[in-house]
């Protein structure tokens, strides 16, 4: 098995981009908040120049939708990581 690690500068660039985007939105305060992009938005951000279109799933909060879509022995979580800024991330992904 080959394991590849993403360069941390990609995540840093995405955090900076999301922070600047958040400054332009009404109802979102980014000052003083830690913004840690989720692995899903990092993946979408990373391939944006490789793909003509990117379709994402699972970026939203709907009642009765599990936090984690996959099942793997003893890894299921009911709630997300508190360092992720979900409201900003949804707006960043969907542009709303």
XYZ file of C-alpha atoms in Angstrom:
96
model
C 0.000 0.000 0.000
C 1.208 3.477 -0.832
C 0.228 6.343 1.432
C 0.393 9.858 0.107
C 0.157 12.862 2.359
C -1.239 16.164 1.232
C 1.064 19.121 1.485
C -0.129 21.201 4.472
C 0.175 24.348 2.345
C -2.927 23.199 0.398
C -4.992 23.175 3.588
C -3.470 26.509 4.659
C -4.383 28.070 1.302
C -7.943 26.773 1.569
C -8.281 28.095 5.115
C -7.098 31.539 3.971
C -9.486 31.463 0.995
C -12.440 30.449 3.179
C -11.560 33.152 5.716
C -11.535 35.858 3.012
C -14.797 34.509 1.551
C -16.388 34.518 5.004
C -15.526 38.190 5.481
C -17.786 38.995 2.506
C -20.852 37.163 3.821
C -23.624 38.562 5.954
C -24.331 36.557 9.083
C -20.929 34.840 9.185
C -18.228 35.973 11.573
C -14.760 34.635 10.923
C -12.722 37.007 13.083
C -11.072 35.109 15.903
C -12.467 31.752 14.755
C -10.363 28.792 13.814
C -11.269 27.551 10.344
C -10.249 23.966 9.694
C -11.554 22.746 6.328
C -13.083 19.255 6.337
C -11.440 16.523 4.300
C -14.313 16.690 1.821
C -13.896 20.372 1.009
C -10.103 19.922 0.885
C -10.568 17.158 -1.700
C -12.952 19.263 -3.806
C -10.646 22.281 -3.581
C -7.637 20.145 -4.537
C -9.161 18.780 -7.755
C -10.859 21.985 -8.947
C -8.174 22.609 -11.582
C -8.182 18.994 -12.768
C -11.907 18.669 -13.398
C -14.303 20.634 -15.553
C -17.132 19.924 -13.128
C -17.181 18.818 -9.516
C -20.322 17.376 -7.960
C -20.294 17.126 -4.186
C -22.606 15.238 -1.867
C -23.185 15.474 1.831
C -22.373 19.146 2.365
C -25.373 20.184 4.373
C -27.331 19.430 7.441
C -30.570 17.619 6.996
C -32.615 16.121 9.827
C -32.006 12.428 10.455
C -28.967 12.353 8.181
C -26.045 10.644 9.904
C -22.937 12.741 10.372
C -20.767 10.029 8.894
C -22.094 8.387 5.727
C -19.957 5.234 5.889
C -19.806 2.445 8.432
C -16.468 1.157 9.582
C -15.962 -0.860 12.725
C -15.842 1.385 15.827
C -15.411 4.645 13.894
C -18.994 5.909 13.708
C -19.563 9.396 15.080
C -22.861 11.089 15.795
C -21.555 14.652 15.723
C -18.865 16.479 13.824
C -15.564 17.934 14.828
C -16.014 21.268 16.595
C -13.075 22.833 14.731
C -14.922 22.717 11.414
C -16.927 25.822 10.538
C -19.822 24.000 8.863
C -21.976 27.045 8.112
C -19.125 28.773 6.273
C -18.100 25.572 4.531
C -21.614 24.944 3.156
C -21.801 28.484 1.807
C -18.287 28.198 0.368
C -19.154 24.946 -1.432
C -22.614 25.933 -2.672
C -21.946 29.639 -3.188
C -25.067 30.697 -1.277
